[in-house]
PDB file of C-alpha atoms in Angstrom:
ATOM      1  CA  MET A   1     -21.510  -3.065   5.337  1.00 92.00           C
ATOM      2  CA  GLU A   2     -18.565  -2.430   3.058  1.00 90.00           C
ATOM      3  CA  HIS A   3     -18.002  -5.121   0.436  1.00 94.00           C
ATOM      4  CA  PHE A   4     -15.239  -5.231  -2.166  1.00 93.00           C
ATOM      5  CA  THR A   5     -14.250  -7.748  -4.795  1.00 95.00           C
ATOM      6  CA  ILE A   6     -10.792  -6.620  -3.834  1.00 94.00           C
ATOM      7  CA  ALA A   7      -8.675  -8.076  -6.638  1.00 93.00           C
ATOM      8  CA  THR A   8     -11.016  -6.603  -9.249  1.00 94.00           C
ATOM      9  CA  VAL A   9     -11.135  -3.207  -7.544  1.00 95.00           C
ATOM     10  CA  ALA A  10      -7.340  -3.142  -7.211  1.00 96.00           C
ATOM     11  CA  GLU A  11      -6.769  -4.204 -10.831  1.00 94.00           C
ATOM     12  CA  LYS A  12      -9.024  -1.404 -12.115  1.00 95.00           C
ATOM     13  CA  SER A  13      -7.224   1.355 -10.211  1.00 95.00           C
ATOM     14  CA  PRO A  14      -4.447   3.155 -12.093  1.00 95.00           C
ATOM     15  CA  ASP A  15      -3.597   5.206  -8.988  1.00 97.00           C
ATOM     16  CA  PHE A  16      -0.380   4.801  -7.011  1.00 97.00           C
ATOM     17  CA  ARG A  17      -2.414   4.862  -3.793  1.00 98.00           C
ATOM     18  CA  ARG A  18      -6.161   4.885  -3.103  1.00 98.00           C
ATOM     19  CA  VAL A  19      -7.673   4.565   0.375  1.00 98.00           C
ATOM     20  CA  LEU A  20     -10.794   2.397   0.076  1.00 97.00           C
ATOM     21  CA  TRP A  21     -11.881   2.244   3.697  1.00 97.00           C
ATOM     22  CA  THR A  22     -10.801   3.656   7.035  1.00 97.00           C
ATOM     23  CA  GLY A  23     -11.965   2.346  10.402  1.00 96.00           C
ATOM     24  CA  ASP A  24     -11.010   3.224  13.946  1.00 95.00           C
ATOM     25  CA  HIS A  25      -8.272   0.569  14.071  1.00 97.00           C
ATOM     26  CA  THR A  26      -7.458  -0.434  10.475  1.00 97.00           C
ATOM     27  CA  GLN A  27      -7.357   0.930   6.945  1.00 98.00           C
ATOM     28  CA  LEU A  28      -7.677  -0.727   3.515  1.00 98.00           C
ATOM     29  CA  VAL A  29      -5.578   0.751   0.684  1.00 98.00           C
ATOM     30  CA  ILE A  30      -4.969  -0.349  -2.914  1.00 98.00           C
ATOM     31  CA  MET A  31      -1.761   0.475  -4.757  1.00 98.00           C
ATOM     32  CA  THR A  32      -0.483   0.243  -8.315  1.00 98.00           C
ATOM     33  CA  ILE A  33       3.281   0.500  -8.726  1.00 98.00           C
ATOM     34  CA  PRO A  34       4.394   1.111 -12.330  1.00 97.00           C
ATOM     35  CA  PRO A  35       7.169  -0.946 -13.971  1.00 98.00           C
ATOM     36  CA  GLY A  36      10.495   0.165 -12.512  1.00 97.00           C
ATOM     37  CA  GLY A  37       8.716   1.962  -9.665  1.00 98.00           C
ATOM     38  CA  GLU A  38       8.719   1.399  -5.935  1.00 98.00           C
ATOM     39  CA  ILE A  39       6.829   2.328  -2.801  1.00 97.00           C
ATOM     40  CA  GLY A  40       9.987   3.835  -1.334  1.00 96.00           C
ATOM     41  CA  GLU A  41      11.931   2.752   1.725  1.00 97.00           C
ATOM     42  CA  GLU A  42       9.987   3.609   4.865  1.00 96.00           C
ATOM     43  CA  VAL A  43       9.274   2.700   8.473  1.00 97.00           C
ATOM     44  CA  HIS A  44       5.835   2.949  10.105  1.00 96.00           C
ATOM     45  CA  GLU A  45       6.298   3.424  13.833  1.00 96.00           C
ATOM     46  CA  GLY A  46       3.368   1.904  15.728  1.00 97.00           C
ATOM     47  CA  ILE A  47       1.645   0.647  12.553  1.00 98.00           C
ATOM     48  CA  ASP A  48       1.551  -2.957  11.338  1.00 98.00           C
ATOM     49  CA  GLN A  49       1.045  -3.539   7.613  1.00 98.00           C
ATOM     50  CA  ILE A  50      -0.146  -6.576   5.648  1.00 98.00           C
ATOM     51  CA  LEU A  51       0.281  -6.499   1.857  1.00 98.00           C
ATOM     52  CA  THR A  52      -1.378  -8.928  -0.569  1.00 98.00           C
ATOM     53  CA  PHE A  53      -0.240  -8.957  -4.192  1.00 98.00           C
ATOM     54  CA  VAL A  54      -2.906  -9.136  -6.901  1.00 98.00           C
ATOM     55  CA  SER A  55      -0.800  -9.057 -10.087  1.00 98.00           C
ATOM     56  CA  GLY A  56       2.644  -8.253 -11.403  1.00 98.00           C
ATOM     57  CA  THR A  57       6.039  -9.229 -10.022  1.00 98.00           C
ATOM     58  CA  GLY A  58       8.362  -7.499  -7.633  1.00 98.00           C
ATOM     59  CA  GLU A  59      10.659  -7.609  -4.674  1.00 98.00           C
ATOM     60  CA  ALA A  60       9.733  -7.303  -1.030  1.00 98.00           C
ATOM     61  CA  ARG A  61      12.595  -5.758   0.921  1.00 98.00           C
ATOM     62  CA  VAL A  62      11.806  -6.109   4.610  1.00 98.00           C
ATOM     63  CA  ALA A  63      14.212  -5.869   7.552  1.00 98.00           C
ATOM     64  CA  GLY A  64      17.253  -6.421   5.338  1.00 97.00           C
ATOM     65  CA  GLU A  65      15.816  -9.469   3.537  1.00 98.00           C
ATOM     66  CA  THR A  66      14.700  -9.575  -0.104  1.00 98.00           C
ATOM     67  CA  LYS A  67      12.079 -11.987  -1.471  1.00 98.00           C
ATOM     68  CA  GLU A  68      10.372 -12.152  -4.858  1.00 98.00           C
ATOM     69  CA  VAL A  69       6.622 -11.453  -4.770  1.00 98.00           C
ATOM     70  CA  ALA A  70       3.872 -12.240  -7.265  1.00 98.00           C
ATOM     71  CA  GLN A  71       0.120 -12.770  -7.476  1.00 97.00           C
ATOM     72  CA  GLY A  72      -1.255 -14.413  -4.345  1.00 97.00           C
ATOM     73  CA  ASP A  73       1.708 -13.602  -2.115  1.00 98.00           C
ATOM     74  CA  LEU A  74       1.210 -11.900   1.245  1.00 98.00           C
ATOM     75  CA  VAL A  75       3.892 -10.028   3.208  1.00 98.00           C
ATOM     76  CA  VAL A  76       3.615  -8.890   6.830  1.00 98.00           C
ATOM     77  CA  VAL A  77       5.557  -5.806   7.934  1.00 98.00           C
ATOM     78  CA  PRO A  78       5.561  -5.393  11.730  1.00 98.00           C
ATOM     79  CA  ALA A  79       5.511  -1.873  13.147  1.00 98.00           C
ATOM     80  CA  GLY A  80       8.918  -0.213  13.211  1.00 98.00           C
ATOM     81  CA  THR A  81      10.367  -2.380  10.402  1.00 98.00           C
ATOM     82  CA  LYS A  82      12.208  -0.807   7.459  1.00 98.00           C
ATOM     83  CA  HIS A  83      10.640  -1.911   4.179  1.00 98.00           C
ATOM     84  CA  ASN A  84      10.240  -1.225   0.466  1.00 98.00           C
ATOM     85  CA  PHE A  85       8.439  -2.923  -2.395  1.00 98.00           C
ATOM     86  CA  VAL A  86       9.840  -2.640  -5.914  1.00 98.00           C
ATOM     87  CA  ASN A  87       8.220  -3.535  -9.230  1.00 98.00           C
ATOM     88  CA  THR A  88      10.717  -5.704 -11.118  1.00 98.00           C
ATOM     89  CA  GLY A  89       8.394  -6.781 -13.921  1.00 98.00           C
ATOM     90  CA  PRO A  90       7.126  -5.335 -17.201  1.00 98.00           C
ATOM     91  CA  ASN A  91       3.568  -4.798 -15.898  1.00 97.00           C
ATOM     92  CA  PRO A  92       2.137  -2.827 -12.970  1.00 98.00           C
ATOM     93  CA  LEU A  93       2.585  -4.389  -9.523  1.00 98.00           C
ATOM     94  CA  VAL A  94      -0.905  -4.290  -8.013  1.00 98.00           C
ATOM     95  CA  LEU A  95      -1.601  -4.910  -4.341  1.00 98.00           C
ATOM     96  CA  TYR A  96      -3.872  -4.160  -1.467  1.00 98.00           C
ATOM     97  CA  THR A  97      -2.677  -3.446   2.012  1.00 98.00           C
ATOM     98  CA  VAL A  98      -4.184  -3.232   5.467  1.00 98.00           C
ATOM     99  CA  TYR A  99      -2.667  -0.833   7.997  1.00 98.00           C
ATOM    100  CA  GLY A 100      -3.366  -1.110  11.702  1.00 97.00           C
ATOM    101  CA  PRO A 101      -3.948   1.584  12.844  1.00 97.00           C
ATOM    102  CA  PRO A 102      -4.661   3.772   9.771  1.00 97.00           C
ATOM    103  CA  GLU A 103      -1.651   5.382   8.068  1.00 96.00           C
ATOM    104  CA  HIS A 104      -3.210   7.714   5.458  1.00 96.00           C
ATOM    105  CA  ALA A 105      -5.916  10.341   5.216  1.00 96.00           C
ATOM    106  CA  ASP A 106      -9.401   8.870   4.800  1.00 96.00           C
ATOM    107  CA  GLN A 107     -10.459   8.725   1.126  1.00 96.00           C
ATOM    108  CA  ALA A 108      -6.971   9.836  -0.033  1.00 96.00           C
ATOM    109  CA  VAL A 109      -6.169   9.290  -3.705  1.00 97.00           C
ATOM    110  CA  HIS A 110      -2.640   9.840  -5.012  1.00 97.00           C
ATOM    111  CA  HIS A 111      -2.282   9.310  -8.741  1.00 97.00           C
ATOM    112  CA  THR A 112       1.529   9.050  -8.624  1.00 96.00           C
ATOM    113  CA  LYS A 113       4.299   8.421  -6.097  1.00 95.00           C
ATOM    114  CA  ALA A 114       5.416  12.047  -6.531  1.00 96.00           C
ATOM    115  CA  GLU A 115       1.910  13.223  -5.632  1.00 96.00           C
ATOM    116  CA  ALA A 116       1.852  10.900  -2.600  1.00 96.00           C
ATOM    117  CA  ASP A 117       5.276  12.115  -1.433  1.00 95.00           C
ATOM    118  CA  ALA A 118       4.225  15.772  -1.830  1.00 96.00           C
ATOM    119  CA  ALA A 119       1.005  15.216   0.153  1.00 96.00           C
ATOM    120  CA  GLU A 120       2.953  13.534   2.955  1.00 93.00           C
ATOM    121  CA  ALA A 121       5.600  16.303   3.016  1.00 94.00           C
ATOM    122  CA  ALA A 122       2.854  18.967   3.169  1.00 96.00           C
ATOM    123  CA  GLY A 123       1.076  17.183   6.044  1.00 93.00           C
ATOM    124  CA  GLU A 124      -1.960  16.532   3.831  1.00 94.00           C
ATOM    125  CA  ASP A 125      -1.917  12.756   4.220  1.00 95.00           C
ATOM    126  CA  GLU A 126      -2.453  12.391   7.951  1.00 94.00           C
ATOM    127  CA  PRO A 127      -4.710   9.596   9.240  1.00 93.00           C
ATOM    128  CA  PRO A 128      -7.890  10.612  11.038  1.00 89.00           C
ATOM    129  CA  THR A 129      -7.728  10.886  14.804  1.00 80.00           C
ATOM    130  CA  SER A 130     -10.403   9.470  17.019  1.00 54.00           C
TER     131      SER A 130
END
């Protein structure tokens, strides 16, 4: 059994992206976006994503719509939908997200967005295959 006090685990992570758990069909990832930072506009073909915000404030930009997000908010991004999440506040925007199926390499840790982008560009952040 895997058990996480997810808000506490997410709050303690300074990393841009940390994969906590990877299953055959889903993946649990925590993220910390620094003030003024963003995830970056992207589209996940064939992968649904659910994001839950633990602390901080930001904007969810999904399918051409923009909504403010804060602690306790949840945003669903269906597969194939253009999206970005931007930290608009003075503190880190902390969240956890579930991908279905997995999107990142199992156990991946990226300390910064630049590190995450470089790993993706180098093909080092590929999800496991069954």
